[in-house]
Coordinates of C-alpha atoms and ligand atoms in Angstrom, one line a residue:
X23 CA 0.0 0.0 0.0
X24 CA 1.1 3.6 -0.6
X25 CA 2.7 5.4 2.3
X26 CA 0.6 8.5 2.7
X27 CA 1.1 11.5 4.9
X28 CA -2.7 11.8 5.3
X29 CA -5.7 9.8 4.1
X30 CA -7.0 12.7 2.1
X31 CA -4.4 11.9 -0.6
X32 CA -6.3 8.8 -1.6
X33 CA -9.9 9.9 -1.1
X34 CA -12.0 8.9 -4.1
X35 CA -13.0 11.5 -6.6
X36 CA -16.6 11.1 -5.3
X37 CA -15.6 11.8 -1.8
X38 CA -13.5 14.8 -2.9
X39 CA -16.5 16.2 -4.8
X40 CA -18.8 15.7 -1.7
X41 CA -16.2 17.4 0.5
X42 CA -15.8 20.2 -1.9
X43 CA -19.5 20.8 -1.9
X44 CA -19.7 21.0 1.9
X45 CA -16.6 23.2 2.2
X46 CA -17.7 25.5 -0.6
X47 CA -20.9 26.3 1.3
X48 CA -19.0 27.1 4.5
X49 CA -16.5 29.2 2.7
X50 CA -19.2 31.2 0.8
X51 CA -21.0 31.9 4.1
X52 CA -17.7 33.1 5.6
X53 CA -16.8 35.2 2.5
X54 CA -20.2 36.9 2.6
X55 CA -19.2 38.3 6.0
X56 CA -16.2 40.2 4.5
X57 CA -16.8 43.8 3.4
X58 CA -15.6 43.0 -0.2
X59 CA -17.6 39.9 -0.9
X60 CA -20.5 41.0 1.2
X61 CA -21.0 44.0 -1.2
X62 CA -20.2 42.0 -4.3
X63 CA -22.7 39.2 -3.5
X64 CA -25.4 41.8 -2.6
X65 CA -24.9 43.6 -5.9
X66 CA -25.2 40.3 -7.9
X67 CA -28.1 39.1 -5.8
X68 CA -26.1 36.0 -4.7
X69 CA -27.3 34.4 -1.4
X70 CA -24.9 32.0 0.3
X71 CA -27.8 29.5 0.7
X72 CA -28.1 29.2 -3.1
X73 CA -24.7 27.6 -3.3
X74 CA -25.3 23.9 -2.5
X75 CA -22.8 22.0 -4.5
X76 CA -19.5 22.4 -6.3
X77 CA -21.4 22.6 -9.6
X78 CA -23.0 25.9 -8.4
X79 CA -19.5 27.5 -8.5
X80 CA -20.2 28.8 -12.0
X81 CA -22.8 31.1 -10.6
X82 CA -20.2 32.8 -8.5
X83 CA -18.2 35.8 -9.8
X84 CA -14.5 35.5 -10.3
X85 CA -12.0 37.4 -8.2
X86 CA -9.1 39.2 -10.0
X87 CA -5.8 40.7 -8.9
X88 CA -7.5 44.1 -9.4
X89 CA -10.2 43.1 -6.9
X90 CA -7.4 42.2 -4.4
X91 CA -6.0 45.7 -4.9
X92 CA -9.4 47.3 -4.5
X93 CA -9.8 45.4 -1.2
X94 CA -6.4 46.6 0.1
X95 CA -5.5 46.5 2.9
X96 CA -8.1 44.3 4.7
X97 CA -11.6 44.4 3.1
X98 CA -11.5 40.7 2.3
X99 CA -11.2 39.6 5.9
X100 CA -14.0 37.7 7.4
X101 CA -12.9 38.3 11.0
X102 CA -11.4 41.3 12.9
X103 CA -7.7 42.0 12.1
X104 CA -6.7 41.1 15.6
X105 CA -7.7 37.5 15.0
X106 CA -5.2 37.3 12.2
X107 CA -1.8 35.7 12.9
X108 CA 0.3 36.7 9.9
X109 CA 0.3 38.3 6.6
X110 CA 2.3 37.8 3.4
X111 CA 2.4 39.6 0.1
X112 CA 2.9 38.6 -3.5
X113 CA 6.3 39.3 -5.1
X114 CA 4.5 41.8 -7.3
X115 CA 6.2 40.9 -10.6
X116 CA 3.2 42.4 -12.3
X117 CA 1.9 45.6 -10.7
X118 CA 1.5 46.4 -7.0
X119 CA 1.8 43.8 -4.2
X120 CA -1.3 42.2 -2.9
X121 CA -1.7 41.1 0.7
X122 CA -2.9 37.8 2.2
X123 CA -3.8 37.2 5.9
X124 CA -3.8 33.9 7.8
X125 CA -5.4 33.0 11.2
X126 CA -3.6 30.4 13.4
X127 CA -5.9 27.7 11.9
X128 CA -5.0 28.8 8.4
X129 CA -1.3 28.6 9.2
X130 CA -1.7 25.1 10.6
X131 CA -3.6 23.9 7.6
X132 CA -1.0 25.4 5.3
X133 CA 1.9 23.8 7.1
X134 CA 0.0 20.4 6.8
X135 CA -0.4 20.9 3.1
X136 CA 3.3 21.7 2.5
X137 CA 4.3 18.8 4.7
X138 CA 2.0 16.5 2.6
X139 CA 3.8 17.7 -0.6
X140 CA 7.3 17.2 0.9
X141 CA 6.4 13.7 2.2
X142 CA 5.0 12.8 -1.2
X143 CA 8.4 13.4 -2.8
X144 CA 10.0 11.0 -0.3
X145 CA 11.3 13.5 2.3
X146 CA 11.1 12.2 5.8
X147 CA 11.7 13.3 9.4
X148 CA 15.3 12.1 9.3
X149 CA 16.2 14.4 6.3
X150 CA 18.1 17.6 6.8
X151 CA 16.3 20.3 4.8
X152 CA 17.8 23.6 3.7
X153 CA 15.3 26.2 2.6
X154 CA 17.1 28.4 0.0
X155 CA 14.3 30.9 -0.4
X156 CA 13.7 34.5 0.8
X157 CA 12.3 34.7 4.3
X158 CA 10.0 37.6 4.5
X159 CA 6.9 38.6 2.7
X160 CA 7.6 35.9 0.0
X161 CA 5.7 32.8 1.0
X162 CA 8.4 30.4 -0.2
X163 CA 10.4 31.1 3.0
X164 CA 8.1 30.6 5.9
X165 CA 5.8 28.4 3.9
X166 CA 8.4 25.7 3.4
X167 CA 9.9 26.3 6.8
X168 CA 6.8 25.4 8.8
X169 CA 6.0 22.5 6.4
X170 CA 9.5 21.0 7.0
X171 CA 9.2 21.4 10.7
X172 CA 5.7 19.9 10.7
X173 CA 7.3 16.9 8.9
X174 CA 10.0 16.7 11.5
X175 CA 13.0 17.6 9.4
X176 CA 16.0 19.3 10.8
X177 CA 15.4 22.6 9.0
X178 CA 18.0 25.2 8.0
X179 CA 16.5 28.6 7.2
X180 CA 19.3 29.6 4.9
X181 CA 17.3 32.3 3.0
X182 CA 18.2 33.5 -0.4
X183 CA 21.5 34.5 -1.9
X184 CA 25.1 34.2 -0.7
X185 CA 26.1 31.1 -2.7
X186 CA 29.3 30.4 -0.9
X187 CA 27.6 30.3 2.5
X188 CA 24.8 28.1 1.0
X189 CA 27.4 25.6 -0.2
X190 CA 29.1 25.6 3.2
X191 CA 25.8 24.8 4.9
X192 CA 24.9 22.2 2.4
X193 CA 28.3 20.4 2.8
X194 CA 28.9 20.8 6.6
X195 CA 25.5 19.7 7.7
X196 CA 25.2 17.0 5.0
X197 CA 21.9 18.4 3.8
X198 CA 19.8 15.8 1.9
X199 CA 16.9 17.9 0.7
X200 CA 16.5 21.5 -0.5
X201 CA 13.9 24.0 -1.7
X202 CA 15.4 26.2 -4.3
X203 CA 14.1 28.5 -7.1
X204 CA 15.2 26.8 -10.4
X205 CA 17.0 29.9 -11.8
X206 CA 19.0 30.1 -8.5
X207 CA 19.8 26.4 -8.7
X208 CA 21.5 26.9 -12.0
X209 CA 23.2 30.0 -10.7
X210 CA 24.6 28.0 -7.8
X211 CA 25.7 25.4 -10.4
X212 CA 27.7 28.0 -12.3
X213 CA 29.3 29.3 -9.1
X214 CA 30.3 25.7 -8.2
X215 CA 31.8 25.2 -11.7
X216 CA 33.8 28.4 -11.2
X217 CA 35.0 27.3 -7.8
X218 CA 35.7 23.7 -9.0
X219 CA 33.4 22.5 -6.3
X220 CA 32.6 18.9 -7.0
X221 CA 28.8 18.3 -6.5
X222 CA 29.8 14.9 -5.1
X223 CA 30.9 16.6 -2.0
X224 CA 27.2 17.2 -1.2
X225 CA 24.7 14.6 0.2
X226 CA 21.7 16.0 -1.6
X227 CA 19.0 13.6 -2.9
X228 CA 15.9 15.7 -3.4
X229 CA 15.4 19.3 -4.7
X230 CA 12.0 21.0 -4.6
X231 CA 11.9 23.5 -7.4
X232 CA 9.2 26.0 -8.2
X233 CA 7.9 29.5 -7.7
X234 CA 8.7 30.4 -11.3
X235 CA 8.1 29.0 -14.7
X236 CA 10.7 26.5 -15.9
X237 CA 11.0 23.8 -18.5
X238 CA 11.5 20.0 -18.4
X239 CA 15.0 20.7 -19.9
X240 CA 15.8 23.0 -16.9
X241 CA 14.7 20.2 -14.5
X242 CA 16.9 17.7 -16.2
X243 CA 19.9 20.0 -15.9
X244 CA 19.3 20.5 -12.2
X245 CA 18.9 16.8 -11.7
X246 CA 22.1 15.9 -13.7
X247 CA 24.3 18.6 -12.1
X248 CA 23.4 18.0 -8.4
X249 CA 22.6 14.3 -8.7
X250 CA 19.1 14.7 -7.3
X251 CA 15.5 14.1 -8.1
X252 CA 13.8 17.5 -8.6
X253 CA 10.1 18.0 -8.0
X254 CA 8.0 20.8 -9.4
X255 CA 6.3 22.9 -6.7
X256 CA 3.4 25.2 -7.6
X257 CA 1.7 27.8 -5.4
X258 CA 0.8 31.5 -5.1
X259 CA 0.5 33.8 -2.2
X260 CA -3.2 34.4 -2.9
X261 CA -3.7 30.6 -2.3
X262 CA -1.4 30.5 0.8
X263 CA 1.8 30.1 -1.1
X264 CA 3.5 26.8 -1.9
X265 CA 1.5 23.6 -1.3
X266 CA -1.3 24.1 -3.9
X267 CA 0.0 21.5 -6.5
X268 CA 3.1 19.3 -6.4
X269 CA 4.7 16.5 -8.3
X270 CA 4.7 13.0 -7.0
X271 CA 7.4 10.4 -7.6
X272 CA 6.1 9.9 -11.1
X273 CA 7.2 13.5 -12.1
X274 CA 4.4 13.7 -14.6
X275 CA 2.1 16.6 -13.7
X276 CA 1.3 18.1 -10.3
X277 CA -1.4 16.8 -8.0
X278 CA -3.6 19.7 -7.1
X279 CA -5.0 19.2 -3.6
X280 CA -8.7 19.1 -4.2
X281 CA -9.7 18.8 -0.6
X282 CA -8.2 22.3 -0.1
X283 CA -8.9 24.0 -3.4
X284 CA -11.5 23.9 -6.2
X285 CA -9.7 24.1 -9.6
X286 CA -11.2 25.2 -12.9
X287 CA -9.5 25.8 -16.2
X288 CA -11.1 28.5 -18.3
X289 CA -10.6 30.3 -21.6
X290 CA -8.9 33.6 -20.5
X291 CA -10.8 35.7 -23.0
X292 CA -14.3 34.2 -22.8
X293 CA -14.2 33.0 -19.2
X294 CA -15.8 29.7 -20.3
X295 CA -14.4 26.3 -19.1
X296 CA -12.2 24.8 -21.7
X297 CA -12.8 21.2 -22.9
X298 CA -11.2 18.5 -20.7
X299 CA -7.5 18.4 -21.2
X300 CA -7.1 21.7 -23.0
X301 CA -4.9 24.6 -22.0
X302 CA -6.4 27.6 -20.3
X303 CA -6.2 29.8 -17.3
X304 CA -6.2 28.2 -13.8
X305 CA -8.9 29.5 -11.5
X306 CA -8.8 28.5 -7.9
X307 CA -11.1 28.7 -4.9
X308 CA -9.9 28.2 -1.3
X309 CA -11.9 25.6 0.6
X310 CA -10.3 25.7 4.1
X311 CA -9.1 29.2 4.6
X312 CA -11.2 31.0 7.3
X313 CA -9.5 34.4 7.6
X314 CA -9.5 35.4 3.9
X315 CA -11.3 33.0 1.6
X316 CA -10.9 33.7 -2.1
X317 CA -13.6 32.7 -4.6
X318 CA -12.7 31.8 -8.2
X319 CA -9.4 33.6 -8.2
X320 CA -8.0 34.1 -11.7
X321 CA -4.4 33.1 -11.4
X322 CA -3.4 34.1 -15.0
X323 CA -1.3 30.9 -15.0
X324 CA -1.7 28.7 -18.0
X325 CA -2.0 25.0 -17.7
X326 CA -4.3 22.0 -18.4
X327 CA -5.6 19.0 -16.5
X328 CA -3.7 15.8 -17.4
X329 CA -6.1 13.1 -18.4
X330 CA -6.1 9.7 -16.7
X331 CA -5.1 8.3 -13.4
X332 CA -1.7 8.7 -11.9
X333 CA 0.1 5.4 -11.3
X334 CA 1.0 6.6 -7.8
X335 CA -2.6 6.0 -6.8
X336 CA -3.3 9.5 -5.6
X337 CA -6.7 10.6 -6.7
X338 CA -6.3 14.4 -6.9
X339 CA -6.3 15.6 -10.5
X340 CA -3.0 16.6 -11.9
X341 CA -2.2 19.9 -13.7
X342 CA 0.6 20.2 -16.3
X343 CA 3.7 22.3 -15.8
X344 CA 2.8 26.0 -15.9
X345 CA 3.6 27.0 -19.5
X346 CA 3.5 30.7 -18.7
X347 CA 1.2 33.5 -17.6
X348 CA -1.5 34.9 -19.8
X349 CA 0.2 38.2 -19.4
X350 CA 3.7 37.2 -20.3
X351 CA 3.1 36.3 -23.9
X352 CA 5.4 38.2 -26.3
X353 CA 3.9 39.4 -29.5
X354 CA 6.6 40.0 -32.0
X355 CA 6.0 40.5 -35.7
X356 CA 2.5 39.1 -35.2
X357 CA 3.8 35.9 -33.7
X358 CA 2.9 34.8 -30.2
X359 CA 5.9 33.6 -28.2
X360 CA 6.3 32.4 -24.6
X361 CA 9.6 32.8 -22.8
X362 CA 9.5 29.1 -21.9
X363 CA 9.7 28.1 -25.6
X364 CA 13.0 29.9 -25.7
X365 CA 14.2 28.3 -22.5
X366 CA 13.3 24.8 -23.7
X367 CA 15.5 25.2 -26.8
X368 CA 18.4 26.8 -25.0
X369 CA 18.6 24.4 -22.1
X370 CA 18.8 21.4 -24.5
X371 CA 22.0 22.8 -26.1
X372 CA 25.0 21.4 -24.1
X373 CA 27.3 24.5 -24.8
X374 CA 24.7 26.8 -23.3
X375 CA 25.5 27.9 -19.7
X376 CA 23.1 28.5 -16.8
X377 CA 21.4 31.8 -17.6
X378 CA 19.8 33.7 -20.5
X379 CA 17.8 36.9 -21.2
X380 CA 15.3 37.8 -23.9
X381 CA 15.6 41.5 -24.9
X382 CA 12.9 43.1 -27.1
X383 CA 14.0 46.1 -29.0
X384 CA 12.7 48.4 -31.8
X385 CA 14.8 49.3 -34.8
X386 CA 13.1 51.8 -37.0
X387 CA 9.6 50.4 -37.3
X388 CA 10.5 46.8 -36.7
X389 CA 10.5 44.9 -33.5
X390 CA 13.4 42.6 -32.9
X391 CA 14.2 39.9 -30.4
X392 CA 17.7 39.6 -29.1
X393 CA 18.6 36.5 -27.0
X394 CA 21.6 36.8 -24.7
X395 CA 22.9 33.4 -23.9
X396 CA 25.6 32.5 -21.4
X397 CA 28.1 30.0 -22.8
X398 CA 30.0 27.5 -20.6
X399 CA 33.6 28.5 -20.0
X400 CA 35.1 25.5 -21.7
X401 CA 33.4 26.5 -25.0
X402 CA 33.9 30.2 -24.6
X403 CA 37.7 29.8 -25.1
X404 CA 37.2 28.4 -28.6
X405 CA 38.1 30.3 -31.7
X406 CA 35.8 32.8 -33.3
X407 CA 34.7 30.5 -36.1
X408 CA 33.5 27.9 -33.6
X409 CA 31.6 30.5 -31.6
X410 CA 30.1 31.9 -34.8
X411 CA 28.9 28.4 -35.7
X412 CA 27.4 28.0 -32.3
X413 CA 25.6 31.3 -32.6
X414 CA 24.1 30.3 -35.9
X415 CA 23.1 26.9 -34.6
X416 CA 21.3 28.5 -31.6
X417 CA 19.5 31.0 -33.8
X418 CA 18.3 28.2 -36.2
X419 CA 17.0 26.0 -33.4
X420 CA 15.2 29.0 -31.9
X421 CA 13.7 29.8 -35.3
X422 CA 12.3 26.3 -35.6
X423 CA 10.5 26.7 -32.3
X424 CA 9.3 30.3 -32.3
X425 CA 9.1 30.9 -36.1
X426 CA 11.2 34.1 -36.2
X427 CA 14.9 34.4 -36.2
X428 CA 16.3 36.2 -33.2
X429 CA 19.7 37.8 -32.8
X430 CA 21.8 35.7 -30.6
X431 CA 24.5 37.3 -28.3
X432 CA 26.9 34.8 -26.7
X433 CA 28.2 36.1 -23.4
X434 CA 30.5 34.6 -20.7
X435 CA 29.0 32.6 -17.9
X436 CA 27.8 34.5 -14.8
X437 CA 27.8 37.8 -16.8
X438 CA 24.0 38.3 -17.1
X439 CA 22.2 40.0 -14.3
X440 CA 20.9 37.6 -11.6
X441 CA 17.9 38.6 -9.6
X442 CA 17.7 37.7 -5.9
X443 CA 14.2 36.2 -6.2
X444 CA 12.3 35.0 -9.2
X445 CA 14.2 35.3 -12.5
X446 CA 13.4 38.1 -14.9
X447 CA 13.5 36.5 -18.3
X448 CA 12.3 39.3 -20.6
X449 CA 13.5 42.9 -20.9
X450 CA 11.2 45.0 -23.1
X451 CA 13.1 48.0 -24.4
X452 CA 10.5 48.9 -27.0
X453 CA 9.2 52.4 -26.7
X454 CA 5.7 52.5 -25.2
X455 CA 2.9 53.5 -27.6
Ligands
AMP25 P1 3.9 34.8 -5.6 O1 2.5 34.8 -5.1 O2 4.5 36.1 -5.7 O3 4.8 33.8 -5.0 O4 3.8 34.3 -7.2 C1 3.0 33.3 -7.6 C2 3.2 33.0 -9.0 O5 4.5 32.4 -9.3 C3 2.2 32.1 -9.6 O6 1.0 32.7 -9.9 C4 3.0 31.6 -10.9 O7 2.8 32.6 -11.9 C5 4.4 31.5 -10.4 N1 4.7 30.2 -10.0 C6 4.7 29.6 -8.8 N2 5.1 28.3 -8.8 C7 5.4 28.0 -10.1 C8 5.8 26.8 -10.8 N3 6.0 25.7 -10.2 N4 5.9 26.9 -12.2 C9 5.6 28.0 -12.8 N5 5.2 29.2 -12.2 C10 5.1 29.2 -10.9
ZN26 ZN1 1.0 10.8 -8.7

């Protein structure tokens, strides 16, 4: 039998739907007590008692990032502020930060969810866990911290940055599991290459990677370099933070915990549900959060439900790797391009180093894409002709994927700007209309 952290992981789909229906009623009653939803439901003539089952969810309005801003700082709370225990904020990569509050119960439920995810990947109480993530308003710090403690791991709150100190902690305390943002994992790899630090000096076996879009090619690189199994971790502060959906040992899609969230996938332009298995925008409803429930939150993250059952036996539906956000699509010369398409090409080319940057520029009336690519040191020393050939090869492979030919700049490893938190993959230098 499967070794589960909690029985919920193996509840049948029927049980999950029944639980969702009950919890949805409770959460809508609670939401109606908040100033924001109270007013919105009244305007739309929605009475909490009309919501009887999960199928009624389509009668409820969606909540957007703009709604969260309008409700700033506390109009979505269902209880007085003094009953709240903590607040976090989103990293604000797009627009102003939004704030989320948690009661003590909410914090405990969140820690349980994160512990469930970690346990699913094979992390146990006797693992030593280093949390390489910003501690502060970002949920990846405290979120994983309390999850790991809940699981019983020796937990090292390393925080973000300072690669040399990260390496010392990893080696001296024989750390076996880490949580790390994928772009930072590759940055750490390039620092280790520079220092001639043999990854075999580390005892790592599991890496939890997430918080930003990344490709399968990126995962494979991290696994190969550190000699670990890397598991995709999806979450967002509006839904607590990490612990929303997570990969199991199959590494084929992320189980989205349906006892804690209702997930829908919609067409971002029409708002209608997409046919089963098709790509669309993920919309999430919290089912257990008492302090600040969110109803049909439009994440802007693009994914799809994976069809079929997972061989691991867990019943919660799986979502595909996030392919991007509905607002990070690049439109260039009439062609739609996602940064992850560029990444998947680059990370499969062995000469390419650990970082890249997409720059959008305008020349005259024409938009151009320039891709700056770090090249591994051992190839950068080669003669001009070899480098020129590499440049052309990269441009051709990119053209096959994105249908336009970008300019390719080859640069030395570790020379592109590295952000402390989530990677910034696109720099748009085009003049604003
Ligand atoms: P924040 O609330 O500031 O931590 O940002 C949450 C956002 O980060 C999500 O809405 C996604 O756009 C992104 N994100 C988080 N985890 C992943 C992941 N595993 N893959 C892709 N994007 C992710
Ligand atoms: Zn599974």
